[in-house]
PDB file of C-alpha atoms in Angstrom:
ATOM      1  CA  MET P 261     -43.795 -38.077 -46.262  1.00 46.00           C
ATOM      2  CA  ALA P 262     -45.068 -36.102 -43.289  1.00 54.00           C
ATOM      3  CA  ALA P 263     -48.699 -35.133 -42.878  1.00 55.00           C
ATOM      4  CA  PRO P 264     -49.733 -32.316 -45.233  1.00 69.00           C
ATOM      5  CA  ILE P 265     -49.440 -28.697 -44.083  1.00 82.00           C
ATOM      6  CA  ALA P 266     -52.282 -26.202 -44.453  1.00 90.00           C
ATOM      7  CA  TYR P 267     -50.201 -23.933 -46.694  1.00 96.00           C
ATOM      8  CA  SER P 268     -48.243 -24.997 -49.764  1.00 96.00           C
ATOM      9  CA  LEU P 269     -46.044 -21.884 -49.793  1.00 98.00           C
ATOM     10  CA  ILE P 270     -44.158 -20.564 -46.774  1.00 98.00           C
ATOM     11  CA  ALA P 271     -42.887 -17.045 -47.549  1.00 98.00           C
ATOM     12  CA  THR P 272     -40.382 -15.667 -45.053  1.00 98.00           C
ATOM     13  CA  ASP P 273     -38.564 -12.390 -44.746  1.00 98.00           C
ATOM     14  CA  LEU P 274     -34.973 -12.714 -43.528  1.00 96.00           C
ATOM     15  CA  ASP P 275     -33.717  -9.895 -41.308  1.00 94.00           C
ATOM     16  CA  GLY P 276     -35.650  -9.625 -38.061  1.00 95.00           C
ATOM     17  CA  THR P 277     -37.825 -12.575 -39.098  1.00 97.00           C
ATOM     18  CA  LEU P 278     -36.139 -15.844 -40.038  1.00 97.00           C
ATOM     19  CA  LEU P 279     -32.631 -14.735 -39.109  1.00 95.00           C
ATOM     20  CA  ARG P 280     -31.468 -14.002 -35.593  1.00 94.00           C
ATOM     21  CA  GLY P 281     -29.657 -10.757 -34.847  1.00 90.00           C
ATOM     22  CA  ASP P 282     -26.297 -12.336 -35.661  1.00 89.00           C
ATOM     23  CA  ASP P 283     -27.502 -13.351 -39.155  1.00 89.00           C
ATOM     24  CA  THR P 284     -27.772 -17.036 -38.229  1.00 91.00           C
ATOM     25  CA  LEU P 285     -30.643 -19.525 -38.257  1.00 92.00           C
ATOM     26  CA  SER P 286     -31.427 -21.579 -35.191  1.00 94.00           C
ATOM     27  CA  ASP P 287     -31.460 -25.358 -35.286  1.00 95.00           C
ATOM     28  CA  ARG P 288     -35.141 -25.231 -34.417  1.00 96.00           C
ATOM     29  CA  SER P 289     -35.936 -23.026 -37.424  1.00 96.00           C
ATOM     30  CA  LEU P 290     -33.911 -25.251 -39.735  1.00 94.00           C
ATOM     31  CA  ALA P 291     -35.710 -28.325 -38.403  1.00 95.00           C
ATOM     32  CA  ALA P 292     -39.129 -26.712 -38.907  1.00 96.00           C
ATOM     33  CA  LEU P 293     -38.283 -25.769 -42.497  1.00 95.00           C
ATOM     34  CA  ALA P 294     -37.060 -29.318 -43.143  1.00 94.00           C
ATOM     35  CA  ARG P 295     -40.381 -30.670 -41.879  1.00 95.00           C
ATOM     36  CA  VAL P 296     -42.207 -28.216 -44.153  1.00 94.00           C
ATOM     37  CA  ALA P 297     -40.294 -29.594 -47.121  1.00 93.00           C
ATOM     38  CA  ASP P 298     -41.054 -33.173 -46.048  1.00 94.00           C
ATOM     39  CA  ALA P 299     -44.736 -32.233 -45.926  1.00 94.00           C
ATOM     40  CA  GLY P 300     -44.566 -31.131 -49.558  1.00 94.00           C
ATOM     41  CA  ALA P 301     -44.639 -27.353 -49.047  1.00 96.00           C
ATOM     42  CA  GLN P 302     -42.288 -24.844 -50.627  1.00 95.00           C
ATOM     43  CA  HIS P 303     -40.212 -22.365 -48.615  1.00 96.00           C
ATOM     44  CA  LEU P 304     -39.656 -19.059 -50.397  1.00 97.00           C
ATOM     45  CA  VAL P 305     -37.312 -16.396 -49.063  1.00 97.00           C
ATOM     46  CA  VAL P 306     -38.760 -12.916 -49.747  1.00 98.00           C
ATOM     47  CA  THR P 307     -36.213 -10.292 -48.785  1.00 96.00           C
ATOM     48  CA  GLY P 308     -35.001  -6.792 -49.386  1.00 95.00           C
ATOM     49  CA  ARG P 309     -31.478  -8.096 -49.800  1.00 94.00           C
ATOM     50  CA  PRO P 310     -30.292  -8.307 -53.421  1.00 95.00           C
ATOM     51  CA  ALA P 311     -29.611 -11.713 -54.939  1.00 96.00           C
ATOM     52  CA  PRO P 312     -25.799 -11.659 -54.446  1.00 95.00           C
ATOM     53  CA  ARG P 313     -26.268 -10.959 -50.711  1.00 92.00           C
ATOM     54  CA  VAL P 314     -28.765 -13.833 -50.375  1.00 93.00           C
ATOM     55  CA  ARG P 315     -26.873 -16.517 -52.261  1.00 91.00           C
ATOM     56  CA  PRO P 316     -24.625 -17.636 -49.324  1.00 89.00           C
ATOM     57  CA  LEU P 317     -27.637 -18.017 -47.036  1.00 88.00           C
ATOM     58  CA  LEU P 318     -29.541 -20.007 -49.644  1.00 91.00           C
ATOM     59  CA  ASP P 319     -26.509 -22.278 -49.938  1.00 88.00           C
ATOM     60  CA  ASP P 320     -26.619 -22.818 -46.163  1.00 83.00           C
ATOM     61  CA  LEU P 321     -30.315 -23.676 -46.424  1.00 83.00           C
ATOM     62  CA  GLY P 322     -29.648 -26.083 -49.271  1.00 83.00           C
ATOM     63  CA  CYS P 323     -32.101 -24.050 -51.354  1.00 87.00           C
ATOM     64  CA  THR P 324     -31.972 -24.713 -55.083  1.00 89.00           C
ATOM     65  CA  GLY P 325     -35.339 -23.164 -55.873  1.00 92.00           C
ATOM     66  CA  LEU P 326     -36.593 -19.604 -56.149  1.00 97.00           C
ATOM     67  CA  ALA P 327     -36.083 -16.576 -53.932  1.00 97.00           C
ATOM     68  CA  VAL P 328     -37.593 -13.104 -54.141  1.00 98.00           C
ATOM     69  CA  CYS P 329     -34.896 -10.476 -53.634  1.00 97.00           C
ATOM     70  CA  GLY P 330     -34.401  -6.722 -53.805  1.00 96.00           C
ATOM     71  CA  GLN P 331     -37.807  -5.862 -52.282  1.00 96.00           C
ATOM     72  CA  GLY P 332     -39.545  -7.763 -55.071  1.00 97.00           C
ATOM     73  CA  ALA P 333     -37.455  -6.395 -57.936  1.00 97.00           C
ATOM     74  CA  GLN P 334     -35.744  -9.758 -58.509  1.00 98.00           C
ATOM     75  CA  VAL P 335     -36.907 -13.364 -58.761  1.00 98.00           C
ATOM     76  CA  TYR P 336     -33.771 -15.450 -58.365  1.00 98.00           C
ATOM     77  CA  ASP P 337     -33.257 -19.098 -59.329  1.00 97.00           C
ATOM     78  CA  ALA P 338     -30.737 -20.355 -56.780  1.00 95.00           C
ATOM     79  CA  GLY P 339     -30.089 -23.658 -58.524  1.00 94.00           C
ATOM     80  CA  ALA P 340     -29.216 -22.019 -61.843  1.00 95.00           C
ATOM     81  CA  ASP P 341     -27.695 -18.891 -60.218  1.00 95.00           C
ATOM     82  CA  ARG P 342     -29.649 -16.606 -62.519  1.00 96.00           C
ATOM     83  CA  LEU P 343     -32.404 -14.035 -62.367  1.00 97.00           C
ATOM     84  CA  LEU P 344     -35.683 -15.254 -63.834  1.00 96.00           C
ATOM     85  CA  TRP P 345     -37.017 -11.717 -63.641  1.00 96.00           C
ATOM     86  CA  SER P 346     -35.673  -8.327 -62.616  1.00 97.00           C
ATOM     87  CA  ILE P 347     -36.557  -4.678 -62.960  1.00 97.00           C
ATOM     88  CA  THR P 348     -34.182  -1.782 -62.435  1.00 97.00           C
ATOM     89  CA  LEU P 349     -34.658   1.670 -60.967  1.00 97.00           C
ATOM     90  CA  ASP P 350     -34.036   4.391 -63.534  1.00 97.00           C
ATOM     91  CA  ARG P 351     -30.902   6.170 -62.329  1.00 96.00           C
ATOM     92  CA  GLU P 352     -32.011   9.633 -63.438  1.00 96.00           C
ATOM     93  CA  LEU P 353     -35.291   9.209 -61.585  1.00 96.00           C
ATOM     94  CA  ALA P 354     -33.356   7.994 -58.534  1.00 97.00           C
ATOM     95  CA  GLU P 355     -31.137  11.098 -58.579  1.00 96.00           C
ATOM     96  CA  THR P 356     -34.179  13.342 -58.957  1.00 97.00           C
ATOM     97  CA  ALA P 357     -35.962  11.618 -56.077  1.00 97.00           C
ATOM     98  CA  LEU P 358     -32.879  11.909 -53.902  1.00 97.00           C
ATOM     99  CA  GLY P 359     -32.646  15.626 -54.670  1.00 96.00           C
ATOM    100  CA  LYS P 360     -36.280  16.171 -53.703  1.00 97.00           C
ATOM    101  CA  ILE P 361     -35.746  14.371 -50.395  1.00 98.00           C
ATOM    102  CA  GLU P 362     -32.624  16.379 -49.562  1.00 98.00           C
ATOM    103  CA  ALA P 363     -34.446  19.617 -50.400  1.00 98.00           C
ATOM    104  CA  GLU P 364     -36.792  18.749 -47.524  1.00 97.00           C
ATOM    105  CA  VAL P 365     -34.556  17.166 -44.893  1.00 97.00           C
ATOM    106  CA  GLY P 366     -31.002  18.222 -45.745  1.00 97.00           C
ATOM    107  CA  GLN P 367     -28.179  15.842 -46.544  1.00 96.00           C
ATOM    108  CA  VAL P 368     -28.838  12.123 -46.534  1.00 97.00           C
ATOM    109  CA  TYR P 369     -26.330   9.343 -47.062  1.00 97.00           C
ATOM    110  CA  ALA P 370     -26.988   6.960 -49.926  1.00 97.00           C
ATOM    111  CA  ALA P 371     -26.057   3.499 -51.144  1.00 97.00           C
ATOM    112  CA  VAL P 372     -27.196   1.424 -54.105  1.00 97.00           C
ATOM    113  CA  ASP P 373     -27.640  -2.249 -54.896  1.00 97.00           C
ATOM    114  CA  GLN P 374     -26.538  -2.955 -58.444  1.00 97.00           C
ATOM    115  CA  ASP P 375     -28.662  -5.235 -60.591  1.00 97.00           C
ATOM    116  CA  GLY P 376     -27.571  -8.756 -61.548  1.00 96.00           C
ATOM    117  CA  VAL P 377     -26.360 -11.889 -59.807  1.00 96.00           C
ATOM    118  CA  ASP P 378     -22.926 -10.341 -59.335  1.00 95.00           C
ATOM    119  CA  GLY P 379     -24.074  -6.789 -58.581  1.00 96.00           C
ATOM    120  CA  LEU P 380     -22.251  -4.874 -55.857  1.00 96.00           C
ATOM    121  CA  THR P 381     -23.558  -2.788 -52.996  1.00 96.00           C
ATOM    122  CA  LEU P 382     -21.938   0.643 -53.324  1.00 97.00           C
ATOM    123  CA  ILE P 383     -21.944   3.143 -50.451  1.00 96.00           C
ATOM    124  CA  GLU P 384     -21.051   6.829 -50.540  1.00 97.00           C
ATOM    125  CA  PRO P 385     -18.971   8.567 -47.827  1.00 95.00           C
ATOM    126  CA  GLY P 386     -20.934   8.810 -44.569  1.00 93.00           C
ATOM    127  CA  TYR P 387     -23.244   5.860 -45.253  1.00 94.00           C
ATOM    128  CA  LEU P 388     -23.115   3.146 -42.581  1.00 90.00           C
ATOM    129  CA  MET P 389     -24.248  -0.353 -43.492  1.00 87.00           C
ATOM    130  CA  PRO P 390     -27.121  -1.438 -41.224  1.00 80.00           C
ATOM    131  CA  HIS P 391     -25.820  -5.009 -41.481  1.00 76.00           C
ATOM    132  CA  PRO P 392     -22.038  -4.859 -41.037  1.00 71.00           C
ATOM    133  CA  THR P 393     -21.730  -8.518 -42.048  1.00 75.00           C
ATOM    134  CA  LEU P 394     -22.897  -7.708 -45.588  1.00 79.00           C
ATOM    135  CA  PRO P 395     -20.155  -6.723 -48.043  1.00 88.00           C
ATOM    136  CA  ALA P 396     -20.121  -3.266 -49.593  1.00 93.00           C
ATOM    137  CA  VAL P 397     -17.774  -1.182 -51.714  1.00 96.00           C
ATOM    138  CA  ARG P 398     -17.198   2.432 -50.689  1.00 96.00           C
ATOM    139  CA  VAL P 399     -17.004   5.019 -53.464  1.00 97.00           C
ATOM    140  CA  ASP P 400     -15.498   8.507 -53.232  1.00 97.00           C
ATOM    141  CA  ARG P 401     -18.366  10.499 -54.764  1.00 96.00           C
ATOM    142  CA  ARG P 402     -22.129  10.112 -55.094  1.00 96.00           C
ATOM    143  CA  ASP P 403     -22.026  10.201 -58.899  1.00 95.00           C
ATOM    144  CA  GLU P 404     -20.083   6.928 -58.810  1.00 97.00           C
ATOM    145  CA  LEU P 405     -23.212   5.229 -57.475  1.00 97.00           C
ATOM    146  CA  TRP P 406     -24.897   5.557 -60.853  1.00 97.00           C
ATOM    147  CA  GLY P 407     -22.299   3.860 -63.061  1.00 96.00           C
ATOM    148  CA  GLU P 408     -24.221   0.582 -63.518  1.00 96.00           C
ATOM    149  CA  ALA P 409     -27.880  -0.486 -63.508  1.00 97.00           C
ATOM    150  CA  ILE P 410     -29.343  -0.535 -59.986  1.00 98.00           C
ATOM    151  CA  SER P 411     -32.286  -2.250 -58.332  1.00 96.00           C
ATOM    152  CA  LYS P 412     -32.690   0.228 -55.471  1.00 97.00           C
ATOM    153  CA  VAL P 413     -31.258   3.119 -53.439  1.00 97.00           C
ATOM    154  CA  LEU P 414     -30.767   2.881 -49.675  1.00 97.00           C
ATOM    155  CA  LEU P 415     -30.978   6.044 -47.553  1.00 96.00           C
ATOM    156  CA  ARG P 416     -29.919   7.082 -44.065  1.00 95.00           C
ATOM    157  CA  HIS P 417     -30.289  10.422 -42.309  1.00 95.00           C
ATOM    158  CA  PRO P 418     -27.943  11.588 -39.539  1.00 94.00           C
ATOM    159  CA  HIS P 419     -30.779  12.722 -37.253  1.00 94.00           C
ATOM    160  CA  LEU P 420     -34.245  11.726 -38.489  1.00 96.00           C
ATOM    161  CA  SER P 421     -35.789   8.427 -37.465  1.00 94.00           C
ATOM    162  CA  ASP P 422     -36.555   5.854 -40.119  1.00 94.00           C
ATOM    163  CA  ASP P 423     -40.276   6.608 -39.805  1.00 95.00           C
ATOM    164  CA  GLU P 424     -39.689  10.341 -40.249  1.00 96.00           C
ATOM    165  CA  LEU P 425     -37.377   9.887 -43.223  1.00 96.00           C
ATOM    166  CA  ALA P 426     -39.729   7.421 -44.917  1.00 96.00           C
ATOM    167  CA  ALA P 427     -42.753   9.671 -44.394  1.00 96.00           C
ATOM    168  CA  THR P 428     -40.987  12.703 -45.848  1.00 97.00           C
ATOM    169  CA  ALA P 429     -39.643  10.686 -48.772  1.00 97.00           C
ATOM    170  CA  ARG P 430     -43.128   9.410 -49.622  1.00 96.00           C
ATOM    171  CA  SER P 431     -44.533  12.931 -49.508  1.00 97.00           C
ATOM    172  CA  VAL P 432     -42.079  14.310 -52.084  1.00 97.00           C
ATOM    173  CA  VAL P 433     -41.081  11.372 -54.296  1.00 97.00           C
ATOM    174  CA  GLY P 434     -44.516  10.697 -55.772  1.00 94.00           C
ATOM    175  CA  SER P 435     -44.375   8.398 -58.804  1.00 95.00           C
ATOM    176  CA  LEU P 436     -40.593   8.627 -59.183  1.00 96.00           C
ATOM    177  CA  ALA P 437     -40.083   5.570 -56.971  1.00 97.00           C
ATOM    178  CA  THR P 438     -41.643   3.376 -54.307  1.00 96.00           C
ATOM    179  CA  VAL P 439     -40.448   4.213 -50.782  1.00 97.00           C
ATOM    180  CA  THR P 440     -40.093   1.385 -48.285  1.00 95.00           C
ATOM    181  CA  MET P 441     -38.773   0.942 -44.753  1.00 92.00           C
ATOM    182  CA  SER P 442     -37.297  -2.504 -44.378  1.00 88.00           C
ATOM    183  CA  GLY P 443     -35.368  -2.422 -41.133  1.00 82.00           C
ATOM    184  CA  PRO P 444     -33.503  -0.245 -38.653  1.00 86.00           C
ATOM    185  CA  GLY P 445     -31.516   2.300 -40.640  1.00 86.00           C
ATOM    186  CA  THR P 446     -32.963   1.097 -43.937  1.00 89.00           C
ATOM    187  CA  VAL P 447     -35.218   3.407 -45.939  1.00 96.00           C
ATOM    188  CA  GLU P 448     -35.193   2.525 -49.632  1.00 97.00           C
ATOM    189  CA  LEU P 449     -36.213   3.747 -53.060  1.00 97.00           C
ATOM    190  CA  GLN P 450     -37.167   1.070 -55.563  1.00 96.00           C
ATOM    191  CA  PRO P 451     -38.904   1.044 -58.959  1.00 97.00           C
ATOM    192  CA  CYS P 452     -42.354   2.617 -58.820  1.00 96.00           C
ATOM    193  CA  GLY P 453     -45.045   0.037 -58.091  1.00 95.00           C
ATOM    194  CA  ILE P 454     -42.598  -2.713 -57.138  1.00 97.00           C
ATOM    195  CA  THR P 455     -43.066  -4.344 -53.728  1.00 97.00           C
ATOM    196  CA  LYS P 456     -42.436  -7.699 -52.150  1.00 98.00           C
ATOM    197  CA  ALA P 457     -45.913  -8.688 -53.312  1.00 98.00           C
ATOM    198  CA  THR P 458     -44.845  -8.139 -56.939  1.00 97.00           C
ATOM    199  CA  GLY P 459     -42.020 -10.642 -56.744  1.00 97.00           C
ATOM    200  CA  LEU P 460     -43.964 -13.045 -54.518  1.00 98.00           C
ATOM    201  CA  ALA P 461     -46.856 -13.140 -56.990  1.00 98.00           C
ATOM    202  CA  LEU P 462     -44.508 -13.848 -59.901  1.00 98.00           C
ATOM    203  CA  ALA P 463     -42.676 -16.595 -58.017  1.00 98.00           C
ATOM    204  CA  ALA P 464     -45.942 -18.177 -56.836  1.00 98.00           C
ATOM    205  CA  GLU P 465     -47.300 -18.169 -60.380  1.00 97.00           C
ATOM    206  CA  HIS P 466     -44.115 -19.872 -61.562  1.00 96.00           C
ATOM    207  CA  LEU P 467     -44.674 -22.534 -58.880  1.00 96.00           C
ATOM    208  CA  GLY P 468     -48.368 -22.907 -59.705  1.00 97.00           C
ATOM    209  CA  LEU P 469     -49.482 -21.609 -56.294  1.00 97.00           C
ATOM    210  CA  ARG P 470     -52.044 -19.003 -55.215  1.00 97.00           C
ATOM    211  CA  PRO P 471     -52.356 -16.370 -52.485  1.00 98.00           C
ATOM    212  CA  ALA P 472     -54.694 -18.695 -50.578  1.00 97.00           C
ATOM    213  CA  ASP P 473     -51.907 -21.310 -50.530  1.00 97.00           C
ATOM    214  CA  THR P 474     -49.483 -18.893 -48.877  1.00 98.00           C
ATOM    215  CA  ILE P 475     -48.542 -18.030 -45.307  1.00 98.00           C
ATOM    216  CA  ALA P 476     -46.134 -15.091 -45.012  1.00 98.00           C
ATOM    217  CA  PHE P 477     -43.861 -14.014 -42.142  1.00 98.00           C
ATOM    218  CA  GLY P 478     -42.323 -10.565 -41.669  1.00 98.00           C
ATOM    219  CA  ASP P 479     -41.334  -7.787 -39.305  1.00 97.00           C
ATOM    220  CA  MET P 480     -41.303  -4.420 -41.111  1.00 96.00           C
ATOM    221  CA  PRO P 481     -43.649  -2.135 -43.103  1.00 96.00           C
ATOM    222  CA  ASN P 482     -42.119  -3.353 -46.381  1.00 96.00           C
ATOM    223  CA  ASP P 483     -43.820  -6.683 -45.604  1.00 98.00           C
ATOM    224  CA  ILE P 484     -47.315  -5.129 -45.644  1.00 98.00           C
ATOM    225  CA  PRO P 485     -47.877  -5.701 -49.403  1.00 98.00           C
ATOM    226  CA  MET P 486     -46.798  -9.328 -48.944  1.00 98.00           C
ATOM    227  CA  PHE P 487     -49.321  -9.744 -46.113  1.00 98.00           C
ATOM    228  CA  ASP P 488     -52.016  -8.133 -48.244  1.00 98.00           C
ATOM    229  CA  TRP P 489     -51.319 -10.657 -51.016  1.00 98.00           C
ATOM    230  CA  ALA P 490     -50.918 -13.818 -48.926  1.00 98.00           C
ATOM    231  CA  GLY P 491     -53.696 -15.889 -47.437  1.00 97.00           C
ATOM    232  CA  HIS P 492     -52.303 -15.484 -43.909  1.00 98.00           C
ATOM    233  CA  GLY P 493     -49.794 -12.957 -42.554  1.00 98.00           C
ATOM    234  CA  VAL P 494     -47.774 -13.563 -39.393  1.00 98.00           C
ATOM    235  CA  ALA P 495     -45.847 -10.708 -37.758  1.00 98.00           C
ATOM    236  CA  MET P 496     -42.979 -11.308 -35.377  1.00 98.00           C
ATOM    237  CA  ALA P 497     -43.210 -10.069 -31.776  1.00 98.00           C
ATOM    238  CA  ASN P 498     -40.404  -7.649 -32.636  1.00 97.00           C
ATOM    239  CA  ALA P 499     -42.289  -6.331 -35.686  1.00 97.00           C
ATOM    240  CA  HIS P 500     -43.011  -2.684 -36.462  1.00 96.00           C
ATOM    241  CA  PRO P 501     -46.448  -1.569 -35.182  1.00 97.00           C
ATOM    242  CA  GLU P 502     -47.626  -0.863 -38.745  1.00 96.00           C
ATOM    243  CA  LEU P 503     -47.131  -4.499 -39.696  1.00 97.00           C
ATOM    244  CA  LYS P 504     -48.674  -5.865 -36.515  1.00 98.00           C
ATOM    245  CA  ALA P 505     -51.755  -3.761 -37.242  1.00 98.00           C
ATOM    246  CA  VAL P 506     -52.455  -5.635 -40.496  1.00 98.00           C
ATOM    247  CA  ALA P 507     -51.238  -9.099 -39.457  1.00 98.00           C
ATOM    248  CA  ASP P 508     -53.586 -12.038 -39.027  1.00 98.00           C
ATOM    249  CA  GLU P 509     -51.407 -13.291 -36.194  1.00 97.00           C
ATOM    250  CA  VAL P 510     -48.401 -12.263 -34.098  1.00 98.00           C
ATOM    251  CA  THR P 511     -45.883 -14.914 -33.108  1.00 98.00           C
ATOM    252  CA  LEU P 512     -42.774 -14.844 -30.926  1.00 98.00           C
ATOM    253  CA  SER P 513     -39.707 -12.846 -31.925  1.00 98.00           C
ATOM    254  CA  ASN P 514     -37.027 -13.879 -34.399  1.00 97.00           C
ATOM    255  CA  GLU P 515     -34.728 -14.572 -31.441  1.00 97.00           C
ATOM    256  CA  ASP P 516     -37.346 -16.917 -29.929  1.00 98.00           C
ATOM    257  CA  ASP P 517     -38.000 -19.007 -33.071  1.00 97.00           C
ATOM    258  CA  GLY P 518     -41.306 -17.359 -33.854  1.00 98.00           C
ATOM    259  CA  ILE P 519     -41.519 -18.883 -37.324  1.00 98.00           C
ATOM    260  CA  ALA P 520     -40.749 -22.377 -36.032  1.00 98.00           C
ATOM    261  CA  VAL P 521     -43.482 -22.024 -33.389  1.00 97.00           C
ATOM    262  CA  VAL P 522     -46.129 -21.394 -36.059  1.00 97.00           C
ATOM    263  CA  LEU P 523     -44.847 -24.046 -38.460  1.00 97.00           C
ATOM    264  CA  GLU P 524     -44.729 -26.654 -35.704  1.00 96.00           C
ATOM    265  CA  ARG P 525     -48.320 -25.828 -34.817  1.00 95.00           C
ATOM    266  CA  LEU P 526     -49.381 -26.228 -38.442  1.00 95.00           C
ATOM    267  CA  LEU P 527     -47.492 -29.503 -38.669  1.00 92.00           C
ATOM    268  CA  GLY P 528     -48.984 -30.857 -35.468  1.00 87.00           C
ATOM    269  CA  GLY P 529     -46.281 -30.247 -32.907  1.00 62.00           C
ATOM    270  CA  SER P 530     -42.645 -31.213 -32.437  1.00 51.00           C
ATOM    271  CA  ALA P 531     -41.417 -34.069 -30.288  1.00 39.00           C
ATOM    272  CA  GLN P 532     -37.895 -32.669 -30.364  1.00 50.00           C
ATOM    273  CA  TYR P 533     -38.840 -29.304 -28.902  1.00 43.00           C
ATOM    274  CA  GLY P 534     -41.766 -30.336 -26.712  1.00 39.00           C
ATOM    275  CA  PRO P 535     -45.082 -28.479 -26.322  1.00 34.00           C
ATOM    276  CA  LEU P 536     -45.762 -25.558 -28.613  1.00 35.00           C
ATOM    277  CA  THR P 537     -45.733 -22.015 -27.314  1.00 35.00           C
ATOM    278  CA  LEU P 538     -49.040 -20.475 -28.273  1.00 35.00           C
ATOM    279  CA  SER P 539     -48.831 -17.677 -30.810  1.00 37.00           C
ATOM    280  CA  ILE P 540     -49.940 -14.266 -29.641  1.00 35.00           C
ATOM    281  CA  GLU P 541     -53.005 -12.807 -31.297  1.00 37.00           C
ATOM    282  CA  PRO P 542     -52.830  -9.069 -32.148  1.00 33.00           C
TER     283      PRO P 542
END
């Protein structure tokens, strides 16, 4: 077994963090995660993607353990292909919240992630998937979005920026839902009080690990609760300014193997990839 690593739990976001822009992982990142496993640490994916949209990636990683999905609304057991824990967003509250937002900013385009390991992503007319590689089913009318239990609602506005839409949504939604911004073109409504930290805490407890045992990596404001919970938070160079402001450290971008750089440093370097690039302090 390799020398021990300072953290027993490595929590990584996916989009803009562990994944490159083409939704792939570099060989260097895969090698760093393999070394983490050899050192006895656990890697935990913590993502806004719902469990069905994460399962193929977990297969590629050879992950048979836990993953936190749906912005913390799901704790998924990859080996058993089942949800250990999930919470849904009340559909009437979601419709009410959506109406309040549209009363302020005009028409928005909506999508939903259905609950469950086989849940679909449904999109209404006009909604464009921010990740075209992810599968989605287009419906003809908005009311078709509410046919089955959902974990969250995804919103896009034809003119407002993500920051503007998220700020307005927070100002009018109140306790109806939690508003997050998880990536370009991705403002979301999820169950009130649910964040990535919620799911991360549940998964860590299941694994017998603590916040102090955890290093977390992310790139967007939805990762702030995870950073607040974890012992050490690392933002990517491409991260949103709000996340960089609360990070303990800023590494290189997702395209430049920023996670691998930090993990290699913690593990004492990498002969395969030569000298470490120093991480950038905020």
